[in-house]
Structures are given as C-alpha cells and as structure tokens.
Amino acid sequence: MYFPYFIAYMAVGFAVSLGVFFWALNRGQFKDQERARYLPLEQRASAPAAKLTRKGRIETVGLFALACCGLAASATAIVFALTQAR
Amino acid sequence: MSPAEESTAHGNQTAKAFTLTSAMWFAFATTFGMIAAGYLVAPDFMANVEYIHFGRVRPMHVNAVLFGFVTPGLIAAAFYYIPRLLRTRLYSERLGVFSAVFWNISVAAGMAGVALGYSQGREYAELPWLVDIMIVISFGLVIVNFLMTIRRRTEPILYVSIWYAAAAVVLTACTYLLGNVVWKPDTGALAGIPDAILLWFYGHNVFGLLLSPMALAVAYYVLPIATRSPLYSHTLSLIGFWSLIIVYTHIGTHHLLQVPVPTWLKTISIVDSVAMVIPVMVFLINIWYTVKGKLGDVHADIGAKFIFTGTIYYFFVNIQGSMMALPDVQRITHFNNWVVGHAHMGVLGFAGVTALGGLYFILPRITGRPLHSRFLADFQYWLVLIGITGFSIVLTIVGLIQGQAWYNGETLYRTLPGLQPYFITRLSLGLLIMVGAYTGLYNVARSLYFNRGAAA
Ligand code: HEM
Ligand code: HEM
C-alpha cells in the first residue's frame, strides 16, 4: 500500500502550489504586466543594433542544417517505430 | 553606472564562485564521460582499475554533469540576475560563497564515494547517504539566499525568471530528499515497484523541475537584454510557468511504461507528457518572438548565442520526449541508446548549453572586464555544438539498431559488431566536447583571475 502516500504527496504539492498562486494573485503579481516585460533591460545607454555579419549568416545556415539533421533523424525513427510496431 | 562600477557595487563573489565550479566540473565530468565511452568501444579498457569501472564511472559522469556542471552554472547566473531583477543586493555574499564551497565539497565527496564503491545503485540517486544530506544542505543554503533576497526586494513585481529559479531550488530540495529515501540510510531505497515509482518521480524532476526551469529563467533574462527588446509577453511567460508546475510534476512514470506499475499512473504520465507541449511552446513562442528580427544581436553576444542554440535544442528534446512517452514508439526506443541520445540532447544540448551561455553572459558583467577571449568561447561553442549534434545522430542510430534487434528477438551478441563503428564515432565526438570543456575552463579562469583586459 504505497499509493495513499503518493496521492497524499501530490495533494500536498497541489495545495501548496495553489497557496502560492493565490498569494501571487492577491499581491498583484498578475497586474502591471506591461511594465514587467521591461524588467530585465538594464538602464544603460543603448548602442545601435548589431547587424548580422556574413559569418553570422553562415553560422545561422549551419545551425539550421544541423537542426534539420536532428529533425530528419527523429522523423525517421518515429516512422520506423510506428510502421514496425504491431 | 559603467560595468566596472556596477560589478564592484555588487561584489558578485557568489556568482564568480559558482561560475568557476561549473566550468571545473564540466571538464571533470566530460573526462569521466570519455572513460565511460571508452569501455563501450573496448570493454576491457582499464579493466583492472576498480575505481573507474564502467559501473562506477558512469554514475560519476552523470552526477558530475547534473550537480557539478549544469546546476551550478545555472545557479551562477541566478545569483547574478536575482538581485538585479529585484533592484536590491544579494542577501549575503558570504553565505553565497560558503554555499559554493560546500557545494563543491559535496560533489567531490559524492564522486569519491561512488569511486570507492559506495553507490546506492539507483539511477540519479547513486550518491551515498551522507552526500545526499550534504546536497540537500547545499540547496538549502542557496534557497535561504534566494528567498531572503526576494524578501528584501524594492521591485514589487517578480519577473518570470525569479519564479522559475525560486521554484526550482525549493522543489528540488524536497524531491531530492524524497527520491533518495533519506529516511532509510542503510539502503536509500524502498522495496520493489514503489521504489521504482518514487525514484523516477524524483529522477524526472531533476530534468523537469531543476534543469528546465533554471535554464528557462536564464533565457528569459538574457535574451531580452542581448536583443534590447522587452519580453514579448510576460503574462504568457507566467502561463508557461504555472502550466509547467502542473504538468511536469507527475510524468516520472513515463520511464516505467514497460514495468508493472498501475495503469492509472502510466496514463497520467503519458497524458501529461503530451501536455508538456503547452509550457514548451508557450516558452518558445514567447522567446522567439522576443528575438525575432534581432539575430544579429544574438550573434554579437556569445552568451546569447549559446542560449539561443539551447532553445532550439529545447524544441527538439521536448518534441522527441513527448513522442517517446507514447507506448507504441517506446516499444522501439526504450532500453537502448536512443534514450542516451535524448538525455544528452536535453541535459547538454539544452540545459548545459544554456548554462554555458549564462556563464559567458555574466562573466564580463561580474568582472567588469571583457571576456579573456571571445575567440576561445566561439571555438568552444562549435566544439560543443558539433559534438552534441553528432551525439544525437549517432546515438539515435545505435538506438534504432538495438531497438529493432530487441523487438525482433535477435540475440544481443550478434548486434555488437555492427555497433562498434558507432561507438568509436561517439568516442571521437566526445573528444570534441571534452576539449571544449577544458578550453572553457581555461577561458573562464583567465577571465576571472588573470584578466589583463581593460576595465569596460
Ligand atoms: C516534453 C518534455 C519531455 C518529455 C515528454 C520527455 C520524455 C522522456 C521519456 C518518455 C523518457 C524515458 C525514455 C525511456 O526510458 O524509454 C525520457 C528520458 C530522459 N529525459 Fe526526457 N523528456 C522531456 C524533456 C526532457 C528534458 C528537457 C530533459 C533535460 C533537461 C530530459 C532529460 C531526460 C533524460 C536525462 C532521460 C534519461 C533517463 C534515463 O536515465 O533513463 N528530458 N524523457
Ligand atoms: C565528452 C563528452 C561526453 C561523453 C563521451 C559522454 C559519454 C557518456 C556515456 C558513455 C554515458 C553512459 C551511456 C550508457 O550507459 O550507455 C553517458 C550518460 C549520460 N551523460 Fe554523457 N557524455 C559526455 C558529455 C556529457 C555532458 C556534457 C552531459 C550533460 C551536460 C552528459 C549527460 C549525460 C547523462 C544525463 C547521461 C545519462 C543518460 C541516461 O541514463 O540515459 N554527458 N554519457
């Protein structure tokens, strides 16, 4: 008989999460979301935006190619698994 | 304030200590990984050195990457951004430095324990009982510092990174205690199936409630700064946070789909694994919209470049993960190197790469000087990226061969000769990552302590 413990644990976790959620709600953590978007930005004089250099573009293409390899591998595997599984 | 003034105003000793911790264990951990990979190529490689048998060096590798490299790396960034986002000082730099030192002692004790054979033999929970307690204390020290800093904030709104970082350390301290069954010091385990359920409840939470949220927190902080754009939507990010807390907590049983655990638990884990698409896509849409059209800026900052790459891996590892939780797919992918591929994509490709990005982002800011060498950092980027992408492909292929052979009732030993070339490739790719790790350690150490660059 272990699952009462497991369910009890899940219930406690859920209750604590709810508690924190309502704390956040009451403290106005979900208000003023427009200002929250800017919180990380440091108050420093901003330099002009960097342009994507040629090297940068090659890197982007390289990354994209690597990503495609990954995607292709995953897709092959899933097709394999689904067609072979009975 | 100039960066130099800013860095002296904050001190930043804690962030520095965790940065060095992470870079150092990255080097050690990849060394252990290479030894482990060596055994898979030549099983009697170093066969008579008992301290680094495969059965010991593998858990040393895994625990060193999780608790030595990735977690401290992400914590280093957290010690940087938490005070800044809250517009206050860190509660205590002294406590912070102490926690970093204690953290290193704990991880080192864990390595020594496992090397000497005191493993508890449960995956991700191998560390001996005493070390378990030390790890929980380490997390406890970090929690005190985080929460007290939050209490002393002057900015009322908690930015999403704060939510993620605070939740991650608190939840991990709890699940670590439970998952390692610390109330049974002699075995560190329950008996039978309940033990498996508890173990994987904890095991998955290491990725889901520690590495993922800490890494997302870093991305949410760094990418808006690097691209000088506000976050696309803060509300959306909070939705992502709360949905992650709800669905990620009970999916551990997807590691046990082929084990006699109750069906209702399996069902919950599968449903929640698929539902993970929600927090994942919420994060990705939010962050990709934030950096949209600003790839030039992402490339200009080496930290942001690592982290952006991490988000791409995050996409892959999660799509793959949701598929792997489907029983039909898992019939092929379970119990073989497919999962090891997924593990490296997640823990290195996503969380590890994000941690490295965090380190490179904060380094110039905590030292007040430019990075020792941007070239070396770029060099490391490519070594790690090629290594991990190669790992993903090679291990996926090995997994498919093994999975098909298993499925068709092929005898194990007959598959081995065919696998040899792949394991050799894996070992060579590992060399790239290991060289990357040592390059990074050199660059980090130089940037921290022997930096002759002019103050910025
Ligand atoms: C949507 C999110 C994800 C889902 C649904 C998912 C699903 C899975 C499943 C089903 C397995 C078990 C495979 C098996 O044994 O057959 C697994 C293993 C694993 N996952 Fe994920 N995954 C997700 C994201 C991640 C992330 C982000 C990380 C890393 C930070 C990660 C790290 C791992 C690791 C290390 C293992 C290997 C566990 C072992 O030692 O057996 N996963 N994942
Ligand atoms: C030099 C580079 C590396 C090599 C050669 C290497 C090699 C290995 C080997 C041989 C295993 C055991 C697999 C098995 O039992 O079949 C393993 C497991 C693992 N490694 Fe690595 N590794 C490297 C780098 C990393 C890094 C940097 C990370 C994380 C940031 C990482 C995370 C993991 C994890 C989470 C596992 C457990 C996988 C599972 O249980 O499914 N590795 N690695």
XYZ file of C-alpha atoms and ligand atoms in Angstrom:
628
model
C 0.000 0.000 0.000
C 2.079 2.889 -1.193
C -0.233 4.904 -3.327
C -2.020 6.659 -0.473
C 1.368 8.239 0.288
C 1.871 9.131 -3.306
C -1.572 10.661 -3.620
C -1.088 12.468 -0.322
C 2.178 13.895 -1.631
C 0.581 15.018 -4.857
C -2.264 16.597 -2.881
C 0.118 18.482 -0.627
C 2.058 19.689 -3.644
C -1.120 20.832 -5.295
C -2.329 22.614 -2.161
C 0.978 24.434 -1.689
C 1.031 25.456 -5.355
C -2.496 26.787 -5.045
C -1.485 28.688 -1.919
C 1.427 30.330 -3.693
C -0.745 31.044 -6.715
C -3.330 32.889 -4.614
C -0.588 34.724 -2.755
C 0.643 35.932 -6.138
C -2.857 36.849 -7.253
C -3.539 38.880 -4.108
C -0.161 40.603 -4.239
C -0.929 41.850 -7.738
C 1.740 39.712 -9.425
C -0.504 39.349 -12.452
C -1.116 43.086 -12.767
C 1.116 45.607 -14.456
C 2.279 43.032 -16.963
C 3.220 45.695 -19.464
C 5.926 47.079 -17.184
C 7.081 43.578 -16.229
C 8.166 42.973 -19.827
C 10.864 45.622 -19.420
C 12.293 44.433 -16.088
C 15.436 42.731 -17.421
C 16.514 45.661 -19.541
C 19.385 47.436 -17.878
C 19.313 51.195 -17.735
C 22.329 51.614 -19.942
C 22.849 53.861 -22.897
C 21.877 51.624 -25.770
C 24.291 51.077 -28.614
C 22.992 50.761 -32.178
C 21.662 47.318 -33.060
C 24.271 44.919 -34.379
C 23.939 43.836 -37.987
C 24.017 40.170 -38.895
C 27.507 39.716 -40.310
C 28.429 37.364 -43.136
C 29.966 34.969 -40.646
C 26.815 35.225 -38.601
C 24.688 34.339 -41.585
C 26.849 31.310 -42.380
C 26.526 30.234 -38.781
C 22.766 30.606 -38.908
C 22.587 28.452 -42.018
C 24.921 25.926 -40.394
C 22.736 25.784 -37.318
C 19.658 25.360 -39.427
C 21.263 22.470 -41.294
C 22.223 20.789 -38.027
C 18.683 21.253 -36.761
C 17.294 19.675 -39.942
C 19.544 16.628 -39.420
C 18.097 16.220 -35.961
C 14.557 16.583 -37.195
C 15.127 14.103 -40.007
C 16.604 11.571 -37.590
C 13.642 11.908 -35.242
C 11.111 11.674 -38.058
C 12.741 8.549 -39.481
C 12.716 6.925 -36.099
C 9.087 7.636 -35.462
C 8.039 6.385 -38.876
C 10.104 3.255 -38.301
C 8.669 2.683 -34.872
C 5.091 3.186 -35.961
C 5.323 1.028 -39.070
C 7.188 -1.779 -37.304
C 5.077 -1.863 -34.156
C 2.246 -4.351 -34.253
C 26.955 53.056 -13.973
C 29.708 51.573 -16.069
C 30.074 47.790 -15.964
C 33.199 48.120 -13.838
C 31.472 50.283 -11.239
C 28.454 48.048 -11.295
C 30.497 44.928 -10.681
C 32.269 46.438 -7.673
C 28.978 47.733 -6.275
C 27.547 44.228 -6.243
C 30.665 42.268 -5.358
C 29.426 39.191 -7.195
C 31.684 36.763 -5.329
C 28.947 34.149 -5.219
C 28.295 34.287 -8.941
C 32.037 34.046 -9.540
C 32.405 31.039 -7.259
C 29.577 29.135 -8.928
C 30.899 30.071 -12.377
C 34.255 28.521 -11.596
C 32.553 25.488 -10.025
C 30.575 24.852 -13.156
C 33.490 25.250 -15.565
C 35.647 22.958 -13.452
C 33.138 20.132 -13.135
C 32.329 20.367 -16.843
C 35.949 19.422 -17.510
C 35.984 16.594 -14.948
C 32.598 15.271 -15.995
C 33.466 15.035 -19.672
C 36.656 13.233 -18.691
C 34.554 10.657 -16.839
C 32.249 10.506 -19.877
C 35.187 9.750 -22.136
C 36.300 6.923 -19.870
C 32.768 5.508 -19.870
C 32.573 5.795 -23.655
C 35.942 4.068 -23.862
C 34.506 0.972 -22.177
C 31.760 0.826 -24.779
C 34.398 0.633 -27.506
C 36.799 -1.708 -25.691
C 35.184 -3.381 -22.692
C 38.439 -4.355 -21.029
C 39.919 -0.896 -21.409
C 41.369 -0.152 -17.925
C 39.675 -3.310 -16.704
C 41.813 -3.695 -13.627
C 41.376 -0.195 -12.222
C 38.388 -0.847 -9.996
C 37.710 2.806 -9.107
C 36.745 3.656 -12.637
C 34.905 0.561 -13.771
C 32.043 1.351 -16.111
C 29.617 0.747 -13.248
C 31.329 3.430 -11.193
C 32.474 5.923 -13.772
C 29.048 6.151 -15.408
C 27.292 7.431 -12.278
C 30.293 9.660 -11.618
C 29.829 11.152 -15.079
C 26.092 11.583 -14.730
C 26.158 13.082 -11.233
C 29.077 15.344 -12.101
C 27.260 16.817 -15.102
C 23.993 17.225 -13.216
C 25.185 18.513 -9.856
C 28.662 19.752 -10.738
C 28.338 21.371 -14.149
C 24.799 22.251 -15.215
C 23.104 23.129 -11.924
C 25.921 25.340 -10.561
C 26.221 27.045 -13.960
C 22.549 27.947 -13.921
C 22.769 28.953 -10.253
C 25.709 31.261 -11.017
C 23.536 33.171 -13.464
C 20.698 33.220 -10.923
C 22.952 34.806 -8.318
C 23.603 37.495 -10.899
C 20.105 38.219 -12.160
C 18.074 37.772 -8.966
C 19.388 40.897 -7.180
C 19.257 42.919 -10.380
C 15.709 41.982 -11.293
C 14.603 42.718 -7.751
C 16.540 46.004 -7.650
C 18.360 45.096 -4.449
C 21.572 43.482 -3.178
C 22.064 39.772 -2.683
C 21.038 38.873 0.871
C 24.510 37.598 1.760
C 27.594 37.182 -0.391
C 29.344 35.409 2.472
C 26.610 32.822 2.722
C 26.712 32.537 -1.066
C 30.430 31.847 -1.189
C 30.091 29.395 1.666
C 27.318 27.590 -0.214
C 29.528 27.349 -3.311
C 32.407 25.897 -1.294
C 30.115 23.466 0.484
C 28.569 22.538 -2.843
C 31.971 21.596 -4.247
C 32.836 19.560 -1.183
C 29.535 17.683 -1.529
C 30.006 16.878 -5.201
C 33.624 15.845 -4.640
C 32.581 13.634 -1.723
C 29.938 12.088 -3.961
C 32.498 11.301 -6.650
C 34.867 9.793 -4.099
C 32.045 7.762 -2.576
C 30.944 6.314 -5.900
C 34.537 5.668 -6.987
C 35.122 3.729 -3.770
C 32.041 1.649 -4.404
C 29.565 3.238 -2.003
C 26.947 3.717 -4.695
C 23.314 3.315 -3.771
C 22.748 1.886 -7.223
C 19.598 3.808 -8.151
C 19.929 5.941 -11.257
C 20.364 9.659 -10.498
C 20.305 8.720 -6.781
C 23.608 6.865 -6.608
C 25.332 9.249 -4.220
C 25.818 7.793 -0.720
C 23.508 8.792 2.099
C 25.818 11.318 3.741
C 26.347 13.076 0.440
C 22.580 13.147 -0.120
C 22.249 15.102 3.097
C 25.069 17.422 2.066
C 23.451 18.090 -1.300
C 20.163 18.963 0.382
C 22.001 21.321 2.744
C 23.708 22.939 -0.268
C 20.333 23.537 -1.871
C 19.047 24.801 1.481
C 21.806 27.430 1.667
C 21.004 28.614 -1.842
C 17.287 28.727 -1.032
C 17.870 30.929 2.023
C 19.869 33.372 -0.062
C 17.304 33.450 -2.876
C 14.253 33.808 -0.676
C 15.784 36.421 1.625
C 16.824 38.454 -1.411
C 13.254 38.229 -2.674
C 12.014 39.463 0.700
C 14.286 42.474 0.568
C 13.309 43.464 -2.946
C 12.399 47.009 -3.887
C 10.716 45.933 -7.130
C 7.273 44.566 -6.243
C 6.729 42.518 -9.413
C 8.540 39.198 -9.607
C 9.839 38.732 -13.139
C 9.265 35.257 -14.552
C 12.926 34.253 -14.074
C 12.538 34.759 -10.339
C 9.529 32.452 -10.270
C 11.373 29.742 -12.141
C 14.595 29.959 -10.141
C 12.914 30.046 -6.746
C 10.533 27.200 -7.578
C 13.366 25.076 -8.974
C 15.556 25.138 -5.899
C 12.714 24.718 -3.407
C 11.091 21.846 -5.300
C 14.407 20.115 -5.891
C 15.333 20.202 -2.221
C 12.018 18.423 -1.470
C 12.081 15.872 -4.282
C 15.747 15.111 -3.683
C 15.006 14.191 -0.063
C 12.085 12.005 -1.063
C 13.643 10.420 -4.122
C 16.794 9.444 -2.280
C 14.721 7.920 0.539
C 16.945 9.603 3.089
C 14.919 8.203 5.974
C 16.412 4.791 5.177
C 20.151 5.454 5.366
C 21.192 1.820 5.025
C 19.688 1.213 1.582
C 18.448 4.594 0.403
C 15.583 2.736 -1.232
C 12.092 1.398 -0.699
C 11.364 -2.117 -1.891
C 10.012 -3.240 -5.246
C 7.737 -1.308 -7.571
C 7.035 1.593 -5.173
C 10.742 2.265 -5.197
C 10.807 2.465 -8.984
C 7.880 4.876 -8.976
C 9.429 7.100 -6.337
C 12.816 7.019 -7.993
C 11.512 8.131 -11.373
C 9.206 10.669 -9.831
C 12.400 12.206 -8.477
C 14.586 11.394 -11.492
C 12.363 13.141 -13.942
C 12.026 16.100 -11.630
C 15.777 16.626 -11.847
C 15.279 17.488 -15.528
C 11.786 18.930 -15.262
C 11.836 20.877 -12.025
C 15.510 21.732 -11.735
C 17.327 21.951 -15.061
C 14.422 23.074 -17.258
C 13.097 25.912 -15.091
C 16.563 27.172 -14.158
C 17.553 27.201 -17.823
C 14.323 28.866 -18.953
C 14.896 31.509 -16.289
C 18.303 32.309 -17.748
C 16.906 32.506 -21.279
C 14.090 34.792 -20.163
C 16.648 37.092 -18.584
C 19.467 37.120 -21.120
C 17.736 37.173 -24.478
C 15.714 40.375 -23.889
C 18.884 42.151 -22.720
C 21.018 40.893 -25.564
C 18.459 41.928 -28.175
C 17.481 45.075 -26.287
C 13.817 44.238 -26.621
C 11.211 43.774 -23.921
C 9.877 40.280 -23.426
C 7.158 39.508 -25.987
C 4.605 38.811 -23.244
C 5.092 38.495 -19.524
C 1.591 37.112 -19.000
C 2.328 34.329 -21.441
C 5.529 33.529 -19.584
C 3.595 33.188 -16.324
C 1.112 30.876 -18.009
C 4.104 28.808 -19.091
C 5.439 28.753 -15.553
C 2.219 27.604 -13.911
C 1.452 25.015 -16.562
C 4.965 23.592 -16.175
C 4.434 23.302 -12.424
C 1.166 21.470 -13.013
C 2.104 19.020 -15.758
C 5.798 18.387 -15.182
C 5.432 17.125 -11.626
C 3.774 13.776 -12.341
C 5.311 12.491 -15.531
C 8.052 10.396 -13.955
C 6.166 7.176 -14.645
C 6.790 7.545 -18.394
C 10.159 5.965 -17.603
C 8.281 2.889 -16.389
C 5.796 2.238 -19.170
C 7.138 -1.283 -19.602
C 7.078 -2.090 -15.905
C 4.106 -3.425 -13.898
C 3.107 -0.110 -12.325
C -0.588 0.793 -12.009
C -2.201 1.772 -15.292
C -3.687 4.973 -13.913
C -0.207 6.263 -13.140
C 1.012 5.384 -16.615
C -1.989 7.137 -18.097
C -1.356 10.298 -16.093
C 2.274 10.281 -17.124
C 1.511 9.826 -20.829
C -1.202 12.474 -20.874
C 0.998 14.945 -19.039
C 3.980 14.148 -21.263
C 1.946 15.118 -24.297
C 0.531 18.117 -22.450
C 4.105 19.320 -21.978
C 3.680 20.791 -25.435
C 1.830 23.664 -23.728
C 4.578 25.039 -21.451
C 7.205 24.277 -24.050
C 5.516 26.075 -26.919
C 4.486 28.935 -24.666
C 8.132 29.479 -23.811
C 9.413 29.070 -27.339
C 6.807 31.323 -28.945
C 7.449 33.954 -26.324
C 11.217 33.892 -26.590
C 11.417 33.502 -30.370
C 9.054 36.431 -30.840
C 11.198 38.448 -28.459
C 14.344 37.918 -30.535
C 12.563 37.971 -33.889
C 14.485 40.017 -36.425
C 17.375 40.513 -33.982
C 19.595 37.566 -34.822
C 22.466 39.997 -35.383
C 22.319 40.945 -31.723
C 22.115 37.328 -30.677
C 25.279 36.582 -32.620
C 27.041 39.621 -31.239
C 26.807 38.318 -27.663
C 28.441 34.946 -27.161
C 26.263 34.220 -24.135
C 23.069 34.913 -26.052
C 24.332 32.775 -28.911
C 24.739 29.752 -26.641
C 21.349 30.342 -25.074
C 19.521 30.766 -28.354
C 21.039 27.480 -29.505
C 19.806 25.963 -26.250
C 16.243 26.995 -27.115
C 16.497 25.114 -30.410
C 17.613 22.002 -28.585
C 14.788 22.556 -26.127
C 12.345 22.350 -29.004
C 13.815 19.089 -30.277
C 14.233 17.368 -26.966
C 10.677 18.070 -25.944
C 9.046 17.061 -29.197
C 11.127 13.907 -29.055
C 10.272 13.393 -25.387
C 6.538 13.643 -25.967
C 6.839 11.039 -28.738
C 8.949 8.753 -26.566
C 6.212 8.740 -23.961
C 3.834 7.085 -26.445
C 3.864 3.338 -25.692
C 3.996 2.336 -29.371
C 7.072 4.445 -30.016
C 8.689 3.393 -26.765
C 8.472 -0.255 -27.741
C 11.398 0.525 -30.041
C 13.166 3.346 -28.252
C 13.213 2.066 -24.661
C 16.200 0.297 -23.069
C 18.740 1.415 -25.611
C 20.932 4.277 -26.748
C 18.038 6.254 -28.166
C 17.340 7.354 -24.594
C 21.008 8.159 -24.023
C 20.817 10.370 -27.118
C 17.730 12.104 -25.742
C 19.483 12.542 -22.396
C 22.486 14.262 -23.977
C 20.257 16.451 -26.139
C 18.350 17.531 -23.036
C 20.996 17.801 -20.389
C 23.836 19.008 -22.615
C 22.174 20.413 -25.763
C 19.535 22.361 -23.887
C 20.408 22.794 -20.209
C 24.203 22.572 -20.452
C 24.472 24.892 -23.437
C 22.154 27.358 -21.706
C 24.309 27.183 -18.572
C 27.423 27.933 -20.638
C 25.596 30.852 -22.222
C 24.675 32.145 -18.792
C 28.319 31.960 -17.708
C 29.590 33.841 -20.747
C 26.840 36.415 -20.415
C 27.566 37.211 -16.792
C 31.386 36.917 -16.895
C 32.098 40.372 -18.357
C 29.423 41.830 -16.110
C 30.658 40.313 -12.845
C 34.313 41.049 -13.513
C 33.773 44.442 -15.112
C 36.200 43.454 -17.872
C 35.707 41.883 -21.278
C 35.944 38.124 -21.618
C 39.526 36.867 -21.744
C 38.973 35.532 -25.241
C 35.885 35.743 -27.373
C 37.630 33.528 -29.915
C 38.062 30.678 -27.443
C 34.436 30.994 -26.415
C 33.357 30.751 -30.055
C 35.698 27.826 -30.526
C 34.109 26.074 -27.557
C 30.668 26.837 -28.956
C 31.414 24.995 -32.177
C 33.156 22.084 -30.476
C 30.200 21.547 -28.164
C 27.613 22.085 -30.866
C 29.188 19.697 -33.346
C 29.797 17.198 -30.556
C 26.263 17.209 -29.261
C 24.636 17.152 -32.691
C 26.881 14.245 -33.606
C 25.929 12.505 -30.352
C 22.248 12.947 -31.151
C 22.585 11.410 -34.587
C 24.953 8.563 -33.692
C 23.159 7.534 -30.520
C 19.797 7.688 -32.261
C 21.057 5.336 -34.960
C 22.531 2.959 -32.382
C 19.246 3.078 -30.504
C 17.278 2.159 -33.605
C 19.554 -0.764 -34.409
C 19.331 -2.027 -30.844
C 15.598 -1.395 -30.626
C 14.833 -3.264 -33.830
C 17.079 -6.158 -32.863
C 15.425 -6.429 -29.453
C 11.980 -6.182 -30.989
C 12.723 -8.945 -33.469
C 14.171 -11.243 -30.828
C 17.734 -11.021 -32.140
C 20.454 -12.298 -29.789
C 22.357 -9.459 -28.192
C 25.898 -10.505 -29.028
C 25.107 -10.704 -32.747
C 24.295 -6.989 -32.815
C 27.533 -5.926 -31.154
C 29.968 -5.976 -34.114
C 27.621 -3.724 -36.071
C 27.547 -1.199 -33.259
C 31.309 -0.863 -32.844
C 31.829 1.837 -35.533
C 29.123 3.994 -33.996
C 30.646 3.791 -30.547
C 34.017 4.746 -31.979
C 32.390 7.772 -33.648
C 30.744 8.666 -30.357
C 34.078 8.500 -28.581
C 35.655 10.826 -31.159
C 32.777 13.264 -30.895
C 33.165 13.143 -27.125
C 36.745 14.285 -27.571
C 35.460 17.491 -29.177
C 33.198 18.147 -26.220
C 35.936 17.378 -23.721
C 38.404 19.690 -25.464
C 35.624 22.291 -25.458
C 35.185 21.842 -21.731
C 38.883 22.339 -20.963
C 39.030 25.333 -23.324
C 36.080 26.797 -21.450
C 37.717 26.183 -18.082
C 40.849 27.998 -19.233
C 38.847 30.899 -20.627
C 36.699 31.206 -17.502
C 39.682 31.016 -15.145
C 41.576 33.608 -17.184
C 38.545 35.896 -17.330
C 38.002 35.650 -13.590
C 41.501 35.859 -12.210
C 44.188 36.704 -14.724
C 42.324 39.110 -16.928
C 44.566 41.803 -18.332
C 41.755 43.299 -20.435
C 40.993 46.974 -19.840
C 38.081 47.640 -17.498
C 34.977 48.259 -19.573
C 8.246 17.475 -23.038
C 9.252 17.177 -22.314
C 9.858 15.825 -22.193
C 9.273 14.608 -22.274
C 7.798 14.285 -22.504
C 10.312 13.628 -22.060
C 10.095 12.271 -22.079
C 11.018 11.312 -21.744
C 10.761 9.895 -21.702
C 9.447 9.238 -22.061
C 11.887 9.295 -21.272
C 12.075 7.805 -20.996
C 12.525 7.081 -22.184
C 12.611 5.609 -21.949
O 13.147 5.186 -20.922
O 12.165 4.890 -22.849
C 12.879 10.329 -21.062
C 14.163 10.121 -20.609
C 15.042 11.149 -20.281
N 14.823 12.500 -20.435
Fe 13.216 13.365 -21.254
N 11.515 14.245 -21.886
C 11.278 15.601 -21.940
C 12.203 16.597 -21.779
C 13.464 16.420 -21.272
C 14.381 17.482 -20.961
C 14.108 18.963 -21.173
C 15.490 16.894 -20.456
C 16.766 17.509 -19.950
C 16.891 18.633 -19.398
C 15.267 15.457 -20.453
C 16.156 14.518 -19.990
C 15.946 13.171 -19.999
C 16.930 12.210 -19.541
C 18.311 12.535 -18.959
C 16.367 10.938 -19.722
C 17.049 9.607 -19.433
C 16.556 8.984 -18.207
C 17.220 7.638 -18.016
O 18.333 7.613 -17.494
O 16.637 6.643 -18.410
N 14.038 15.202 -20.971
N 12.327 11.562 -21.350
C 32.977 14.079 -23.508
C 31.728 14.089 -23.689
C 30.805 13.018 -23.179
C 30.898 11.669 -23.341
C 31.956 10.884 -24.084
C 29.765 11.092 -22.665
C 29.526 9.736 -22.562
C 28.510 9.147 -21.855
C 28.333 7.735 -21.663
C 29.258 6.664 -22.209
C 27.214 7.547 -20.924
C 26.619 6.204 -20.496
C 25.657 5.746 -21.536
C 25.277 4.317 -21.415
O 25.087 3.820 -20.300
O 25.164 3.665 -22.455
C 26.658 8.850 -20.640
C 25.492 9.088 -19.933
C 24.991 10.347 -19.671
N 25.589 11.560 -19.991
Fe 27.290 11.821 -21.056
N 28.997 12.082 -22.133
C 29.617 13.279 -22.415
C 29.198 14.536 -22.028
C 28.040 14.780 -21.320
C 27.607 16.074 -20.899
C 28.398 17.352 -21.117
C 26.405 15.905 -20.290
C 25.482 16.921 -19.679
C 25.630 18.165 -19.654
C 26.093 14.492 -20.272
C 24.977 13.918 -19.707
C 24.752 12.565 -19.568
C 23.582 11.992 -18.952
C 22.398 12.776 -18.343
C 23.720 10.597 -19.020
C 22.725 9.541 -18.520
C 21.939 9.041 -19.705
C 20.881 8.029 -19.391
O 20.877 7.480 -18.288
O 20.032 7.795 -20.245
N 27.118 13.836 -20.906
N 27.474 9.822 -21.220
